[in-house]
Amino acid sequence: MPDNLVQKLVRSHLVSGSMKRGEEIALRIDQTLTQDATGTMTYLEFEAMGLPSVRSKLSVSYVDHNILQTGFENADDHRFLQSAAARYGLYFSRPGNGICHQVHLERFAIPGQTLIGADSHTVNAGGLGMLALGAGGLDVAVAMAGEPLYLQMPRVLLVRLSGRLQPWVAAKDVILEILRRLTVRGGVGKILEYGGEGVATLSAMQRATITNMGTELGATTSIFPSDQVTREFMRAQGREKDWQPLAADPGAEYDEVLELDLGAIEPLVARPSSPDNVVPVRELAGTPVAQVCIGSCTNSSLPDLMTVAAILRGRTVHPNVSLTISPGTKQVYTMIARNGALADLIAAGARILESACGPCIGMGQSPATGAASVRSFNRNFPGRSGTSPDLVYLASPEVCAMAALRGAFADPRELGDPPTFAAPETMAVDDNMIIPPLPADAPKPELVRGPNIKPFPEQKPLAKTLQGELLLKVGDNITTDHISPAGSKYLPLRSNIPALSQHVFEGIDPTFARRAQAARDADPANKGFIVGGENYGQGSSREHAALCPLYLGIGAVIAKSFARIHIANLVNFGLVPLTFADPADYDRIAQGDMLRIDDVLASVSAGPTLTVQNLTQGTAFQVKHTLTERLITILRMGGLLNYVRQLHAKENA
Ligand code: MIC
Ligand code: SF4
């Protein structure tokens, strides 16, 4: 049987299970990555597993998110991360070296290998032919311990590309067009495999922009073949020896096919406040813009910034606009400094930030009240910019640069001939900001812990009965930014769950944390419930969106459907994820109702359906679960950490 590309990578990494869609498979993981907002927790979890060092082929710890040192917390976390990398045998990418996904693409990604990262945009490396997935920190810690990653075999959607992009149309427009067609739920349970003759017309960085935002479709991951374009990219990085060709077998089959003519795509914009709210930029022409931010793991590469510099050269940013630029990596930053493009950007009035996530995660540059902000980023979820309400639009670097000049949306095609940029044959490779692992026989340094780094909540075995109040009922497409907000105020608390928990759902209901805690303290046996709509938990991989509710005494979440990483995080921390058997029951229950599930473990083990009693209304309704036997055992033991600890205890006995 001919294999498609996804099947090839899965087959070569399959530890158990069969490649039938929907079935649980276990994949061997070659590489892992973490960043600083998720990493501290990940290494605390790894420490709790009691292993002397990582067992993966390669693991990297990046520092790129928590880069504002407004207090000691972030700086302490960075010190902890550096000590953990040294102790456990990881590469450590120092602050200033760049955004994890971009640095990983440049320096570590290898076609044909698997990667999991404690960040949802780890899928960026799919642009180079890796099977790369975002996951919760605990899943990454488990992969560092040499255990496989479990997931349901996704459906494979072939995106067949034909034609080539027209002038001024960018890779960002390709993925915005797919988001327009499929929506933020359209990729759930799927891997997008790109194929067709259009693939060869796209550079490696363009491919990465496209796979990066596959996350916004809810997709498990996205992947491009590895071809001569990939080889050129790796050669320029001095890593051609790691290249290998990879493509689907002729005649391979797919679960679905989406035809996409690159030549028919035009410059697009995602309007506030969802990445799938997409329209052509010409429909917004004239709408005033007050802020433009260029950067992020989606669009901060050398070609992106060279294009922006060419558009701005000899011109001045509009008086009503604040323009910021964050080069994705030190390599990019160095190269634009040497070739003069940085001078063009500065001369035009751009505010140059460090190579990091920056405004993308609300680390500074929150826009003014009521001001439209256009960003080359991947997410415009409400309030993520740090201003609430906010008006964030997503667009290509070309559309962003145009808006910065005009002070309003405008179609970049008005500028005539587009700038041309020939990718250099060699990039400015210098790994001086990456600290390699210590030699195996070197003494192991101690972990350096600051006072803000608190142990994570105790994980108790699942209670026999789940009973408690429905503490919050929310609607569709709730993001992890809603559940556990990011931004400069909250990120320093990522390693302090009791403190971070006080902000859960703050933007939706500022009383939630207080109410949940009061219910928990009134009766510790009590387990609160949260009810959500479709696609609950979309967006980031942050496990804090499960850990904090756990700390507040939540025992179960009932939703119409869940996002992949979030449902895994809930189980990892012993919270029971359930879906409505009849979605109409969502409308029948009310916040404040007392709910009860008897004999939870026996009920989930008995079959896919269980009964929830609504004690307040004197009614009952059915809910479903998709828990495998392994996941039920994890729940029984109070989470994945307890489960893995026991595995290793047996191994060491
Ligand atoms: C994001 O883009 O939301 C983040 C911040 O990178 C997150 C990770 C986090 O919350 O730390 C992600 O995408 O997983
Ligand atoms: Fe950083 Fe933004 Fe990318 Fe998340 S999406 S990794 S915050 S640049």
XYZ file of C-alpha atoms and ligand atoms in Angstrom:
675
model
C 0.000 0.000 0.000
C 1.426 3.419 -0.880
C 1.801 5.683 2.169
C 1.075 9.358 2.340
C 3.738 11.475 4.065
C 1.993 11.437 7.441
C 1.654 7.649 7.362
C 5.356 7.361 6.523
C 6.404 9.393 9.532
C 3.917 7.730 11.831
C 4.946 4.258 10.608
C 8.618 4.950 11.192
C 7.908 6.131 14.766
C 5.082 3.805 15.765
C 5.609 2.168 19.144
C 2.125 0.715 19.492
C -1.343 0.910 17.985
C -2.410 0.723 14.373
C -2.663 3.575 11.910
C -6.454 3.385 11.681
C -7.959 6.810 12.084
C -9.335 7.496 15.543
C -7.331 4.676 17.151
C -4.834 5.381 19.887
C -1.248 5.276 18.660
C 2.008 5.750 20.537
C 4.818 7.610 18.760
C 8.523 7.602 19.520
C 9.651 11.193 19.970
C 13.088 12.231 18.708
C 13.282 15.864 19.823
C 11.616 18.087 22.418
C 11.479 21.807 23.019
C 10.166 24.057 25.746
C 9.986 27.809 26.202
C 10.201 29.785 29.411
C 6.481 30.337 30.022
C 5.809 26.595 29.996
C 9.309 25.305 30.684
C 9.666 25.909 34.416
C 6.691 23.669 35.128
C 7.957 21.094 32.614
C 11.344 20.734 34.321
C 9.720 20.624 37.773
C 7.671 17.732 36.422
C 10.756 16.112 34.943
C 12.502 16.505 38.293
C 9.572 14.778 39.995
C 10.099 11.767 37.707
C 13.494 11.258 39.305
C 15.579 10.611 36.175
C 19.213 11.789 36.010
C 19.021 13.127 32.436
C 16.868 13.343 29.323
C 16.536 10.270 27.144
C 15.445 11.989 23.923
C 17.828 12.409 20.959
C 17.839 16.162 21.417
C 16.050 18.517 23.794
C 16.219 22.291 23.813
C 15.083 24.797 26.439
C 14.379 28.248 24.991
C 13.892 31.615 26.646
C 11.741 33.892 24.505
C 8.373 34.594 26.150
C 8.934 36.071 29.607
C 11.445 38.619 28.502
C 10.251 41.658 30.482
C 12.043 41.733 33.801
C 9.528 43.905 35.655
C 10.206 41.948 38.856
C 12.523 39.151 39.921
C 10.161 36.345 38.851
C 11.039 35.963 35.174
C 14.749 36.379 35.822
C 14.541 33.688 38.513
C 12.720 31.382 36.108
C 15.441 31.879 33.514
C 18.104 30.969 36.036
C 16.137 27.886 37.010
C 15.784 26.884 33.338
C 19.490 27.282 32.687
C 20.320 25.141 35.708
C 17.776 22.489 34.636
C 19.275 22.372 31.134
C 22.746 21.878 32.591
C 21.568 19.275 35.082
C 19.471 17.179 32.722
C 21.471 17.401 29.475
C 19.608 19.914 27.310
C 20.661 22.659 24.951
C 19.840 26.069 26.438
C 18.963 28.905 24.085
C 19.689 32.102 25.992
C 17.383 35.135 26.096
C 18.166 37.223 23.025
C 18.753 34.200 20.798
C 15.235 34.300 19.442
C 11.799 32.740 19.268
C 11.893 29.012 19.959
C 10.178 27.884 16.749
C 12.296 30.052 14.485
C 15.572 29.111 16.143
C 14.539 25.475 16.067
C 13.879 25.656 12.348
C 17.252 27.263 11.718
C 19.407 25.146 13.977
C 17.772 21.851 14.998
C 14.805 20.729 12.873
C 15.463 17.534 10.893
C 13.147 16.267 8.141
C 11.634 12.884 8.933
C 12.027 13.169 12.704
C 9.382 13.741 15.385
C 9.321 16.748 17.714
C 7.030 17.710 20.557
C 7.156 21.084 22.198
C 5.460 22.713 25.158
C 4.058 25.342 22.833
C 1.235 25.012 20.340
C 3.248 26.483 17.439
C 5.832 23.701 17.565
C 4.112 22.687 14.309
C 6.242 25.383 12.687
C 8.868 22.675 12.064
C 6.364 20.880 9.810
C 7.559 23.351 7.182
C 10.812 21.389 7.100
C 9.203 17.951 6.923
C 9.134 17.126 10.646
C 6.172 15.562 12.356
C 6.005 18.285 14.992
C 3.317 18.633 17.630
C 2.455 21.057 20.401
C 1.690 19.432 23.748
C 1.280 20.195 27.421
C 4.482 20.526 29.452
C 3.881 17.229 31.218
C 3.648 15.363 27.904
C 6.956 16.954 26.943
C 8.518 15.956 30.274
C 7.320 12.402 29.655
C 8.870 12.441 26.163
C 12.130 13.676 27.684
C 11.912 10.619 29.937
C 11.955 8.510 26.782
C 8.275 7.577 26.839
C 6.213 7.744 23.659
C 3.506 10.318 22.948
C -0.013 8.911 22.775
C -2.601 10.397 20.474
C -5.512 9.374 18.307
C -4.491 8.634 14.735
C -5.725 11.779 12.981
C -7.430 12.019 9.615
C -5.066 13.213 6.893
C -6.207 16.154 4.797
C -4.240 16.719 1.621
C -4.002 20.392 0.710
C -3.161 20.152 -2.980
C -1.422 23.342 -4.039
C -1.380 24.408 -7.667
C -0.161 27.567 -9.414
C 2.078 30.151 -7.772
C 1.527 33.198 -5.586
C 0.863 36.484 -7.359
C 3.046 39.530 -6.581
C 2.342 40.948 -3.093
C 0.545 37.791 -2.004
C 2.288 36.101 0.910
C 2.390 32.724 2.643
C 0.305 34.362 5.376
C -2.469 34.856 2.841
C -2.380 31.137 1.998
C -3.053 30.099 5.563
C -5.576 32.916 6.088
C -7.421 31.634 3.016
C -7.468 28.120 4.493
C -8.711 29.557 7.805
C -11.416 31.443 5.926
C -12.566 28.201 4.338
C -12.180 25.770 7.238
C -12.561 28.002 10.373
C -10.796 27.628 13.722
C -12.430 24.228 14.178
C -11.845 22.905 10.668
C -8.571 21.150 11.435
C -9.615 19.378 14.640
C -8.625 15.708 14.524
C -6.669 16.221 11.298
C -3.140 16.578 10.015
C -2.795 18.844 6.989
C -0.347 17.405 4.474
C 0.690 19.813 1.732
C 1.288 18.446 -1.729
C 0.891 19.247 -5.386
C 3.022 21.160 -7.852
C 2.592 24.444 -5.933
C 4.780 23.151 -3.090
C 8.019 23.643 -5.026
C 7.218 27.351 -5.526
C 7.255 28.039 -1.777
C 10.414 28.718 0.240
C 11.104 26.889 3.500
C 10.170 29.988 5.506
C 6.906 30.374 3.608
C 6.100 26.745 4.333
C 6.787 27.308 8.020
C 4.432 30.307 8.096
C 1.728 28.049 6.680
C 2.276 25.109 9.035
C 2.663 27.514 11.984
C -0.899 28.762 11.683
C -2.303 25.285 11.120
C -2.552 25.519 14.913
C -5.244 28.150 14.461
C -7.294 25.594 12.494
C -7.208 23.321 15.535
C -5.175 20.832 13.473
C -3.011 18.213 15.177
C -0.182 19.389 12.941
C 0.706 20.267 9.338
C 3.546 18.997 7.205
C 5.314 19.757 3.924
C 7.440 17.310 1.931
C 11.218 17.650 2.199
C 12.658 18.520 -1.219
C 15.400 20.563 -2.888
C 13.999 23.759 -1.352
C 14.360 22.175 2.089
C 17.860 21.071 1.168
C 18.880 24.607 0.118
C 17.566 25.973 3.405
C 19.532 23.427 5.401
C 22.650 23.976 3.317
C 22.461 27.717 4.043
C 22.318 26.783 7.737
C 25.360 24.517 7.367
C 23.206 21.466 8.088
C 22.841 19.767 4.726
C 24.057 16.488 6.222
C 20.771 16.321 8.201
C 18.665 16.606 5.057
C 16.808 13.735 3.474
C 14.125 13.765 0.765
C 10.604 12.909 1.898
C 7.359 12.747 -0.028
C 4.135 10.794 -0.208
C 4.262 7.620 -2.303
C 2.634 7.940 -5.724
C -1.007 6.885 -5.441
C -1.152 7.524 -1.674
C -4.642 7.997 -0.299
C -6.106 10.699 1.898
C -9.184 11.064 4.080
C -9.951 14.437 2.501
C -8.562 16.701 -0.192
C -8.649 20.489 -0.417
C -7.668 22.028 -3.752
C -5.931 25.383 -3.489
C -4.793 27.461 -6.448
C -2.044 29.708 -5.081
C -2.505 32.034 -8.035
C -6.097 32.812 -7.039
C -5.279 34.048 -3.522
C -5.219 37.788 -2.775
C -3.911 39.772 0.218
C -6.137 38.983 3.199
C -6.697 40.133 6.771
C -8.200 38.368 9.810
C -10.417 40.846 11.622
C -10.953 41.012 15.407
C -11.053 38.721 17.309
C -10.581 35.348 15.676
C -7.998 34.138 13.135
C -10.767 32.795 10.871
C -12.619 36.102 10.568
C -10.944 36.665 7.205
C -11.658 39.229 4.456
C -9.644 40.648 1.525
C -7.632 43.700 2.596
C -9.350 45.739 -0.140
C -12.611 45.459 1.818
C -10.962 47.240 4.736
C -9.211 49.899 2.657
C -9.260 53.249 4.452
C -9.971 51.839 7.933
C -7.597 53.745 10.274
C -4.777 51.831 11.937
C -2.931 53.071 15.032
C -0.454 50.316 15.704
C 1.467 47.835 13.562
C 3.543 44.985 15.039
C 5.731 42.827 12.830
C 7.338 39.691 14.208
C 6.294 36.451 16.014
C 7.019 32.845 15.124
C 4.751 33.235 12.087
C 6.394 36.114 10.247
C 9.755 37.310 11.473
C 12.162 35.644 9.052
C 14.886 37.280 6.991
C 12.756 37.438 3.807
C 9.847 38.893 5.822
C 11.963 41.679 7.302
C 13.830 42.368 4.052
C 10.462 42.863 2.347
C 9.271 45.208 5.080
C 12.533 47.166 4.943
C 12.252 47.520 1.170
C 8.707 48.885 1.504
C 9.718 51.367 4.222
C 13.049 52.433 2.706
C 13.203 56.211 2.302
C 9.690 56.671 3.740
C 8.333 57.538 7.185
C 5.851 55.661 9.338
C 2.503 57.489 9.386
C 2.246 60.021 12.245
C -0.720 58.176 13.788
C 1.005 54.796 13.805
C 3.365 53.104 16.247
C 5.316 50.421 14.371
C 7.274 47.730 16.215
C 9.512 45.100 14.690
C 10.774 41.984 16.464
C 13.290 40.011 14.380
C 12.580 36.304 14.939
C 16.116 35.253 15.795
C 19.571 36.580 16.531
C 20.581 35.234 13.123
C 17.964 37.373 11.365
C 18.733 40.375 13.559
C 22.456 40.086 12.819
C 21.889 39.765 9.093
C 19.592 42.787 8.766
C 22.075 44.755 10.856
C 24.935 43.812 8.540
C 23.121 44.296 5.249
C 21.685 47.701 6.149
C 17.979 46.781 6.242
C 17.899 47.488 9.974
C 19.052 51.036 9.272
C 16.202 51.435 6.765
C 13.691 50.270 9.354
C 15.069 52.553 12.068
C 15.267 55.517 9.685
C 11.604 55.031 8.733
C 10.633 55.269 12.407
C 10.176 51.629 13.383
C 10.589 50.777 17.051
C 12.936 47.799 17.106
C 12.363 45.205 19.824
C 14.437 42.220 20.858
C 14.267 38.812 19.181
C 11.416 37.313 21.194
C 7.627 36.834 21.233
C 7.093 40.322 22.660
C 3.744 41.910 21.774
C 2.377 38.591 20.448
C 1.938 37.399 23.999
C 1.117 40.783 25.492
C 4.670 41.346 26.750
C 4.518 45.064 26.166
C 3.038 47.121 23.309
C -0.599 46.844 24.384
C -2.543 49.051 21.969
C -4.381 52.247 22.913
C -8.082 52.219 23.771
C -10.228 51.563 20.719
C -7.162 51.582 18.467
C -6.838 49.154 15.559
C -3.633 47.130 15.746
C -2.424 45.176 12.701
C -0.002 42.369 13.448
C 1.894 39.817 11.419
C 1.176 37.347 14.256
C -1.025 34.261 14.418
C -3.608 34.975 17.114
C -5.968 37.855 17.801
C -7.993 36.314 20.608
C -9.832 38.932 22.684
C -7.624 40.754 25.184
C -4.445 38.821 24.272
C -2.728 42.101 23.405
C -3.073 43.236 27.013
C -5.775 45.802 26.177
C -9.373 44.800 26.739
C -11.421 45.117 24.657
C -8.948 45.225 21.781
C -9.123 45.431 17.989
C -6.355 43.211 16.652
C -6.094 42.295 12.967
C -3.727 39.665 11.516
C -2.023 40.155 8.165
C 1.109 39.517 6.113
C 4.247 41.625 6.697
C 3.472 43.319 3.355
C -0.025 44.399 4.457
C 1.386 45.422 7.850
C 4.093 47.603 6.277
C 1.551 49.224 3.992
C -0.735 50.032 6.936
C 2.242 51.496 8.828
C 2.931 53.895 5.959
C -0.646 54.887 5.219
C -2.086 54.925 8.741
C -4.954 52.885 7.335
C -5.525 49.567 5.620
C -4.493 49.610 1.978
C -3.868 46.972 -0.653
C -0.079 46.558 -1.043
C -0.584 45.911 -4.772
C -1.042 49.684 -5.088
C 2.726 49.999 -4.677
C 3.422 48.528 -8.117
C 6.336 46.156 -8.564
C 7.039 44.164 -5.409
C 10.509 44.161 -3.841
C 12.624 41.180 -4.827
C 14.813 39.360 -2.383
C 17.307 36.662 -3.219
C 17.907 34.395 -0.234
C 21.630 34.363 0.621
C 23.480 31.115 0.022
C 24.748 31.065 3.563
C 23.151 32.443 6.685
C 25.003 34.069 9.587
C 25.329 30.897 11.626
C 26.691 31.454 15.112
C 25.490 29.288 17.984
C 27.303 31.307 20.619
C 23.986 31.928 22.428
C 23.152 28.236 22.641
C 24.767 26.467 25.585
C 25.262 22.782 24.693
C 24.645 19.936 27.172
C 27.469 19.181 29.598
C 29.599 16.085 28.925
C 27.948 12.968 30.358
C 30.617 12.543 33.060
C 30.564 16.189 34.231
C 29.230 16.799 37.775
C 25.501 17.623 37.762
C 24.768 21.180 38.919
C 21.953 21.794 41.397
C 18.666 23.377 40.307
C 18.526 27.081 41.152
C 15.071 27.899 42.519
C 13.687 31.400 43.169
C 11.025 32.133 45.798
C 8.260 32.413 43.182
C 8.776 28.826 42.021
C 6.187 26.813 43.925
C 5.550 23.067 43.784
C 2.570 22.117 41.645
C -0.726 21.083 43.220
C -0.891 17.675 44.790
C -2.565 15.180 42.503
C -4.908 12.875 44.354
C -6.523 9.759 42.896
C -9.914 10.399 41.316
C -12.779 10.687 43.820
C -15.464 7.985 43.708
C -18.231 10.533 43.273
C -17.942 13.886 41.563
C -20.368 16.297 43.126
C -20.372 20.047 43.099
C -21.623 23.271 41.660
C -21.570 24.201 37.989
C -19.352 27.192 38.641
C -19.165 28.617 35.129
C -21.015 28.114 31.866
C -19.279 29.541 28.805
C -19.917 29.527 25.046
C -18.126 28.243 21.925
C -14.419 28.619 21.023
C -13.224 29.460 24.527
C -9.452 29.853 24.285
C -6.799 29.037 26.843
C -6.180 32.803 26.860
C -9.674 33.083 28.394
C -9.007 30.312 30.901
C -5.509 31.330 31.993
C -4.653 34.710 30.519
C -1.171 35.486 29.225
C 0.584 38.867 29.129
C 3.085 40.736 31.223
C 0.918 40.765 34.355
C 0.298 37.011 34.458
C 3.285 35.295 32.829
C 5.595 35.906 35.808
C 3.164 33.744 37.814
C 3.486 30.690 35.563
C 5.626 28.857 38.100
C 3.333 29.774 40.993
C 0.025 27.959 40.503
C -1.674 29.257 43.691
C -1.044 32.859 42.564
C -1.837 32.294 38.873
C -5.076 30.505 39.776
C -6.522 33.734 41.142
C -6.826 34.956 37.533
C -8.621 32.003 35.931
C -11.389 33.241 33.593
C -10.708 36.777 34.824
C -11.781 38.373 31.522
C -15.082 36.458 31.440
C -16.046 36.402 35.106
C -13.726 38.066 37.617
C -15.615 36.355 40.477
C -14.898 32.832 39.209
C -11.662 32.113 41.079
C -13.048 33.426 44.355
C -16.272 31.442 44.015
C -14.468 28.239 43.051
C -12.043 28.528 45.925
C -14.842 29.230 48.407
C -16.721 26.125 47.230
C -13.533 24.060 47.479
C -12.712 25.325 50.967
C -16.279 24.890 52.248
C -16.095 21.184 51.417
C -12.805 19.802 50.100
C -14.619 16.669 48.876
C -16.627 18.968 46.620
C -15.592 19.048 42.933
C -16.681 21.980 40.809
C -17.823 21.741 37.188
C -17.228 23.968 34.165
C -19.469 23.792 31.105
C -18.262 24.860 27.669
C -19.507 24.932 24.085
C -17.707 23.752 20.946
C -13.899 23.710 20.697
C -13.349 24.365 24.396
C -9.697 25.145 25.170
C -8.550 26.124 21.685
C -5.255 27.944 21.221
C -2.179 27.480 23.328
C -0.702 24.369 24.891
C -0.431 25.905 28.356
C -1.184 23.214 30.915
C -1.897 25.996 33.389
C -5.378 26.101 31.859
C -5.903 22.679 33.482
C -3.602 23.007 36.495
C -5.196 26.208 37.798
C -8.774 24.924 37.606
C -7.513 21.762 39.357
C -6.053 23.937 42.112
C -9.401 25.741 42.419
C -11.188 22.446 43.003
C -12.627 21.751 39.560
C -13.179 18.036 38.938
C -14.724 17.870 35.473
C -15.375 19.919 32.360
C -18.423 19.157 30.237
C -18.320 20.683 26.741
C -19.836 20.205 23.300
C -16.314 19.475 22.011
C -12.689 20.026 23.050
C -9.468 21.207 21.444
C -6.843 18.448 21.194
C -4.081 19.735 23.464
C -6.421 21.003 26.148
C -8.332 17.745 26.525
C -4.993 15.936 26.903
C -3.925 18.454 29.549
C -7.152 17.926 31.514
C -6.561 14.174 31.707
C -2.878 14.682 32.480
C -3.904 16.481 35.657
C -6.775 14.202 36.596
C -9.725 16.354 35.470
C -12.479 14.432 33.700
C -13.360 15.732 30.208
C -16.889 14.902 29.094
C -19.051 15.888 26.122
C -22.820 16.288 25.941
C -24.492 13.225 24.379
C -27.293 15.581 23.321
C -25.951 19.115 22.713
C -29.421 20.452 23.593
C -28.667 19.578 27.230
C -26.171 22.428 27.163
C -29.147 24.819 27.057
C -30.986 22.987 29.809
C -28.429 23.397 32.574
C -27.647 26.625 34.352
C -24.685 28.064 36.166
C -25.191 27.412 39.873
C -26.825 23.972 39.403
C -25.516 21.189 41.660
C -24.287 18.282 39.541
C -23.356 14.765 40.540
C -21.738 11.789 38.840
C -21.796 8.559 40.840
C -19.042 5.993 40.608
C -17.141 7.931 37.995
C -14.429 5.353 37.423
C -16.789 2.415 37.222
C -19.022 4.402 34.854
C -16.239 5.472 32.439
C -14.851 1.939 32.451
C -18.300 0.488 31.735
C -18.788 2.322 28.438
C -18.702 5.582 26.534
C -21.830 7.081 28.126
C -22.495 8.121 31.701
C -25.203 9.928 33.584
C -24.969 13.320 35.259
C -27.628 14.135 37.805
C -28.735 17.720 38.067
C -29.646 17.860 41.764
C -30.940 21.425 41.532
C -33.347 20.750 38.689
C -34.138 17.165 39.688
C -33.203 15.946 36.208
C -30.441 13.856 34.634
C -28.598 13.914 31.318
C -26.118 11.784 29.429
C -22.515 12.658 28.696
C -19.854 10.870 26.682
C -16.126 10.254 26.981
C -13.427 9.006 24.629
C -11.056 7.774 27.317
C -8.980 4.713 26.520
C -8.075 2.207 29.200
C -4.682 3.889 29.571
C -6.296 7.287 30.101
C -8.759 5.845 32.610
C -5.808 4.439 34.567
C -4.171 7.881 34.461
C -7.353 9.460 35.812
C -7.644 6.811 38.496
C -4.115 7.538 39.665
C -4.722 11.287 39.754
C -2.813 12.201 36.596
C 0.034 11.379 34.269
C 2.825 12.269 36.657
C 1.741 9.647 39.182
C 1.336 7.164 36.320
C 4.811 7.746 34.886
C 6.391 7.743 38.322
C 4.944 4.309 38.896
C 6.180 3.093 35.496
C 9.701 4.182 36.353
C 9.481 2.796 39.881
C 8.703 -0.618 38.321
C 11.573 -0.148 35.860
C 14.018 0.622 38.677
C 12.759 -2.179 40.969
C 0.863 31.365 22.748
O 1.157 31.720 21.620
O -0.293 31.427 23.228
C 1.946 30.781 23.631
C 2.207 31.749 24.713
O 3.119 30.622 22.886
C 1.455 29.436 24.176
C 2.312 28.849 25.206
C 2.109 29.442 26.567
O 0.990 29.724 26.971
O 3.108 29.602 27.263
C 1.214 28.377 23.096
O 0.942 28.709 21.967
O 1.219 27.176 23.426
Fe 5.639 33.314 20.878
Fe 3.498 34.342 19.736
Fe 4.710 32.297 18.637
Fe 3.326 31.939 20.910
S 2.515 32.540 18.930
S 5.396 31.150 20.420
S 3.739 33.893 21.912
S 5.564 34.349 18.912
